[in-house]
mmCIF file of C-alpha atoms in Angstrom:
data_model
loop_
_atom_site.group_PDB
_atom_site.id
_atom_site.type_symbol
_atom_site.label_atom_id
_atom_site.label_comp_id
_atom_site.label_asym_id
_atom_site.label_seq_id
_atom_site.Cartn_x
_atom_site.Cartn_y
_atom_site.Cartn_z
ATOM 1 C CA UNK V 347 -60.601 -10.788 122.019
ATOM 2 C CA UNK V 348 -62.872 -12.530 119.523
ATOM 3 C CA UNK V 349 -61.521 -15.036 117.039
ATOM 4 C CA UNK V 350 -63.179 -14.626 113.656
ATOM 5 C CA UNK V 351 -63.540 -17.808 111.610
ATOM 6 C CA UNK V 352 -64.569 -17.633 107.966
ATOM 7 C CA UNK V 353 -66.274 -20.788 106.713
ATOM 8 C CA UNK V 354 -65.910 -21.533 103.012
ATOM 9 C CA UNK V 355 -66.984 -24.472 100.913
ATOM 10 C CA UNK V 356 -69.393 -25.741 98.299
ATOM 11 C CA UNK V 357 -72.824 -24.146 98.138
ATOM 12 C CA UNK V 358 -75.729 -25.164 95.914
ATOM 13 C CA UNK V 359 -76.413 -22.859 92.996
ATOM 14 C CA UNK V 360 -79.977 -21.557 92.748
ATOM 15 C CA UNK V 361 -83.025 -21.490 94.979
ATOM 16 C CA UNK V 362 -84.444 -24.794 93.720
ATOM 17 C CA UNK V 363 -81.304 -26.783 94.512
ATOM 18 C CA UNK V 364 -81.000 -25.153 97.945
ATOM 19 C CA UNK V 365 -84.474 -26.354 98.996
ATOM 20 C CA UNK V 366 -83.297 -29.913 99.677
ATOM 21 C CA UNK V 367 -79.814 -28.977 100.829
ATOM 22 C CA UNK V 368 -78.437 -29.623 104.317
ATOM 23 C CA UNK V 369 -76.125 -26.783 105.310
ATOM 24 C CA UNK V 370 -72.754 -28.216 106.398
ATOM 25 C CA UNK V 371 -71.947 -24.959 108.235
ATOM 26 C CA UNK V 372 -74.386 -25.789 111.066
ATOM 27 C CA UNK V 373 -72.232 -28.741 112.213
ATOM 28 C CA UNK V 374 -69.029 -26.722 111.868
ATOM 29 C CA UNK V 375 -70.433 -23.850 113.924
ATOM 30 C CA UNK V 376 -71.713 -26.210 116.603
ATOM 31 C CA UNK V 377 -68.370 -28.013 116.994
ATOM 32 C CA UNK V 378 -66.125 -24.948 116.704
ATOM 33 C CA UNK V 379 -68.238 -23.079 119.258
ATOM 34 C CA UNK V 380 -66.319 -25.075 121.894
ATOM 35 C CA UNK V 381 -63.564 -22.511 121.386
ATOM 36 C CA UNK V 382 -64.234 -19.457 123.587
ATOM 37 C CA UNK V 383 -64.767 -16.111 121.872
ATOM 38 C CA UNK V 384 -65.561 -17.410 118.379
ATOM 39 C CA UNK V 385 -67.325 -15.361 115.721
ATOM 40 C CA UNK V 386 -68.353 -16.891 112.401
ATOM 41 C CA UNK V 387 -68.618 -15.378 108.967
ATOM 42 C CA UNK V 388 -69.683 -17.037 105.761
ATOM 43 C CA UNK V 389 -70.906 -16.074 102.307
ATOM 44 C CA UNK V 390 -74.571 -16.507 103.220
ATOM 45 C CA UNK V 391 -74.479 -13.310 105.274
ATOM 46 C CA UNK V 392 -74.884 -11.289 102.050
ATOM 47 C CA UNK V 393 -75.577 -12.706 98.627
ATOM 48 C CA UNK V 394 -76.666 -10.833 95.527
ATOM 49 C CA UNK V 395 -75.828 -12.921 92.472
ATOM 50 C CA UNK V 396 -76.889 -10.034 90.210
ATOM 51 C CA UNK V 397 -73.779 -8.085 91.322
ATOM 52 C CA UNK V 398 -70.763 -10.352 90.705
ATOM 53 C CA UNK V 399 -68.108 -7.727 91.504
ATOM 54 C CA UNK V 400 -69.727 -6.945 94.847
ATOM 55 C CA UNK V 401 -70.240 -10.639 95.572
ATOM 56 C CA UNK V 402 -66.543 -11.390 95.030
ATOM 57 C CA UNK V 403 -65.666 -8.267 97.015
ATOM 58 C CA UNK V 404 -67.881 -9.397 99.884
ATOM 59 C CA UNK V 405 -66.389 -12.878 100.021
ATOM 60 C CA UNK V 406 -62.820 -11.565 99.681
ATOM 61 C CA UNK V 407 -63.511 -9.095 102.504
ATOM 62 C CA UNK V 408 -64.707 -11.936 104.748
ATOM 63 C CA UNK V 409 -61.470 -13.810 104.079
ATOM 64 C CA UNK V 410 -59.368 -10.668 104.574
ATOM 65 C CA UNK V 411 -60.932 -9.845 107.938
ATOM 66 C CA UNK V 412 -60.930 -13.434 109.264
ATOM 67 C CA UNK V 413 -58.420 -14.785 111.739
ATOM 68 C CA UNK V 414 -58.798 -18.333 110.391
ATOM 69 C CA UNK V 415 -60.359 -19.744 107.209
ATOM 70 C CA UNK V 416 -61.938 -23.201 107.494
ATOM 71 C CA UNK V 417 -62.665 -25.034 104.240
ATOM 72 C CA UNK V 418 -65.293 -27.751 103.927
ATOM 73 C CA UNK V 419 -63.256 -29.804 101.442
ATOM 74 C CA UNK V 420 -64.923 -33.201 101.747
ATOM 75 C CA UNK V 421 -66.983 -32.538 98.631
ATOM 76 C CA UNK V 422 -65.649 -31.485 95.243
ATOM 77 C CA UNK V 423 -64.587 -27.851 95.556
ATOM 78 C CA UNK V 424 -65.877 -25.233 93.177
ATOM 79 C CA UNK V 425 -64.213 -22.235 91.604
ATOM 80 C CA UNK V 426 -65.271 -19.825 94.348
ATOM 81 C CA UNK V 427 -63.918 -21.933 97.189
ATOM 82 C CA UNK V 428 -60.642 -22.582 95.381
ATOM 83 C CA UNK V 429 -60.210 -18.867 94.693
ATOM 84 C CA UNK V 430 -61.021 -18.001 98.307
ATOM 85 C CA UNK V 431 -58.213 -20.316 99.393
ATOM 86 C CA UNK V 432 -55.798 -18.400 97.140
ATOM 87 C CA UNK V 433 -57.171 -15.086 98.441
ATOM 88 C CA UNK V 434 -56.527 -16.328 101.981
ATOM 89 C CA UNK V 435 -52.877 -16.934 101.110
ATOM 90 C CA UNK V 436 -52.739 -13.469 99.490
ATOM 91 C CA UNK V 437 -53.678 -12.081 102.909
ATOM 92 C CA UNK V 438 -51.483 -14.663 104.758
ATOM 93 C CA UNK V 439 -54.481 -16.118 106.582
ATOM 94 C CA UNK V 440 -54.344 -19.559 108.194
ATOM 95 C CA UNK V 441 -56.311 -22.071 106.125
ATOM 96 C CA UNK V 442 -57.601 -25.357 107.502
ATOM 97 C CA UNK V 443 -58.962 -27.872 105.007
ATOM 98 C CA UNK V 444 -61.412 -30.323 106.528
ATOM 99 C CA UNK V 445 -60.716 -33.219 104.208
ATOM 100 C CA UNK V 446 -61.760 -36.752 105.160
ATOM 101 C CA UNK V 447 -59.998 -39.722 103.618
ATOM 102 C CA UNK V 448 -61.597 -41.399 100.613
ATOM 103 C CA UNK V 449 -63.203 -38.220 99.297
ATOM 104 C CA UNK V 450 -62.782 -36.426 95.983
ATOM 105 C CA UNK V 451 -59.609 -34.557 96.974
ATOM 106 C CA UNK V 452 -58.051 -37.227 99.230
ATOM 107 C CA UNK V 453 -57.498 -40.887 98.402
ATOM 108 C CA UNK V 454 -55.618 -43.767 99.981
ATOM 109 C CA UNK V 455 -53.208 -45.898 97.973
ATOM 110 C CA UNK V 456 -53.647 -43.941 94.748
ATOM 111 C CA UNK V 457 -51.274 -44.931 91.962
ATOM 112 C CA UNK V 458 -49.848 -42.325 89.578
ATOM 113 C CA UNK V 459 -47.379 -43.409 86.902
ATOM 114 C CA UNK V 460 -46.783 -46.691 88.709
ATOM 115 C CA UNK V 461 -46.019 -45.059 92.064
ATOM 116 C CA UNK V 462 -48.369 -45.662 94.981
ATOM 117 C CA UNK V 463 -49.156 -42.710 97.223
ATOM 118 C CA UNK V 464 -50.426 -43.882 100.631
ATOM 119 C CA UNK V 465 -52.377 -40.693 101.470
ATOM 120 C CA UNK V 466 -52.805 -38.576 98.343
ATOM 121 C CA UNK V 467 -54.166 -35.074 98.915
ATOM 122 C CA UNK V 468 -54.916 -32.916 95.896
ATOM 123 C CA UNK V 469 -51.757 -30.822 95.429
ATOM 124 C CA UNK V 470 -53.627 -27.498 95.185
ATOM 125 C CA UNK V 471 -55.650 -28.185 98.344
ATOM 126 C CA UNK V 472 -52.492 -29.250 100.172
ATOM 127 C CA UNK V 473 -50.416 -26.294 98.980
ATOM 128 C CA UNK V 474 -52.969 -23.652 99.950
ATOM 129 C CA UNK V 475 -53.749 -25.223 103.344
ATOM 130 C CA UNK V 476 -51.790 -24.737 106.534
ATOM 131 C CA UNK V 477 -53.432 -27.715 108.209
ATOM 132 C CA UNK V 478 -55.409 -30.644 106.782
ATOM 133 C CA UNK V 479 -57.861 -32.196 109.229
ATOM 134 C CA UNK V 480 -59.798 -35.390 108.706
ATOM 135 C CA UNK V 481 -62.880 -33.910 110.401
ATOM 136 C CA UNK V 482 -64.040 -30.713 112.055
ATOM 137 C CA UNK V 483 -63.234 -32.055 115.545
ATOM 138 C CA UNK V 484 -59.537 -32.288 114.582
ATOM 139 C CA UNK V 485 -59.446 -28.516 113.965
ATOM 140 C CA UNK V 486 -60.284 -27.421 117.490
ATOM 141 C CA UNK V 487 -56.904 -27.902 119.203
ATOM 142 C CA UNK V 488 -55.035 -26.465 116.186
ATOM 143 C CA UNK V 489 -57.183 -23.308 116.245
ATOM 144 C CA UNK V 490 -56.846 -22.990 120.045
ATOM 145 C CA UNK V 491 -53.049 -23.231 119.798
ATOM 146 C CA UNK V 492 -52.997 -20.648 117.017
ATOM 147 C CA UNK V 493 -55.243 -18.293 119.000
ATOM 148 C CA UNK V 494 -53.219 -18.650 122.211
ATOM 149 C CA UNK V 495 -49.844 -18.395 120.484
ATOM 150 C CA UNK V 496 -50.060 -17.035 116.910
ATOM 151 C CA UNK V 497 -46.332 -17.589 116.330
ATOM 152 C CA UNK V 498 -46.715 -21.301 117.153
ATOM 153 C CA UNK V 499 -47.920 -22.087 113.631
ATOM 154 C CA UNK V 500 -46.148 -21.365 110.391
ATOM 155 C CA UNK V 501 -48.715 -19.789 108.084
ATOM 156 C CA UNK V 502 -48.141 -19.788 104.347
ATOM 157 C CA UNK V 503 -48.500 -16.622 102.310
ATOM 158 C CA UNK V 504 -48.932 -16.005 98.600
ATOM 159 C CA UNK V 505 -45.207 -16.716 98.116
ATOM 160 C CA UNK V 506 -46.158 -20.393 98.250
ATOM 161 C CA UNK V 507 -46.830 -20.041 94.510
ATOM 162 C CA UNK V 508 -43.275 -18.862 93.828
ATOM 163 C CA UNK V 509 -41.959 -21.642 96.067
ATOM 164 C CA UNK V 510 -43.909 -24.196 94.017
ATOM 165 C CA UNK V 511 -42.466 -22.816 90.776
ATOM 166 C CA UNK V 512 -38.965 -22.917 92.263
ATOM 167 C CA UNK V 513 -39.529 -26.500 93.365
ATOM 168 C CA UNK V 514 -40.561 -27.453 89.840
ATOM 169 C CA UNK V 515 -37.649 -25.659 88.177
ATOM 170 C CA UNK V 516 -35.012 -26.885 90.621
ATOM 171 C CA UNK V 517 -36.384 -30.330 91.404
ATOM 172 C CA UNK V 518 -36.473 -29.786 95.167
ATOM 173 C CA UNK V 519 -39.313 -30.527 97.567
#
């Protein structure tokens, strides 16, 4: 049975900007193809920016029908990618954030209010991810384990939002 992976992440806006752009998805597809039976989907399969409702519907459908969502999070994430992560939790889909250290959403030894955090990961990225990998290679064994034994991984659902609110109100982690 095929394993459908939806790739999400920052994309350049407009034809002019895309001309000099190197598509990060090529590396991801090459590395993840080591997993037998993989199929890839991404937002470039259909794109009509003149129809925003259909565009959001298309991207949400890709997330809904995926077995795993892989986020290219090493660059600053945009609105679409962030929303797709929430949509993935709405559909209880496994989300892997590929997030190297010392990037926009992950910093070492960051100090907030006088407290040093050794490995700070943006709270929204962390909350909506089931696994944070430093690079695409680190995703392969996690995805294989999930595919071979789906119950082996605890996958967050949309209730993670209510859990976060409860944590805030009750002071528990």
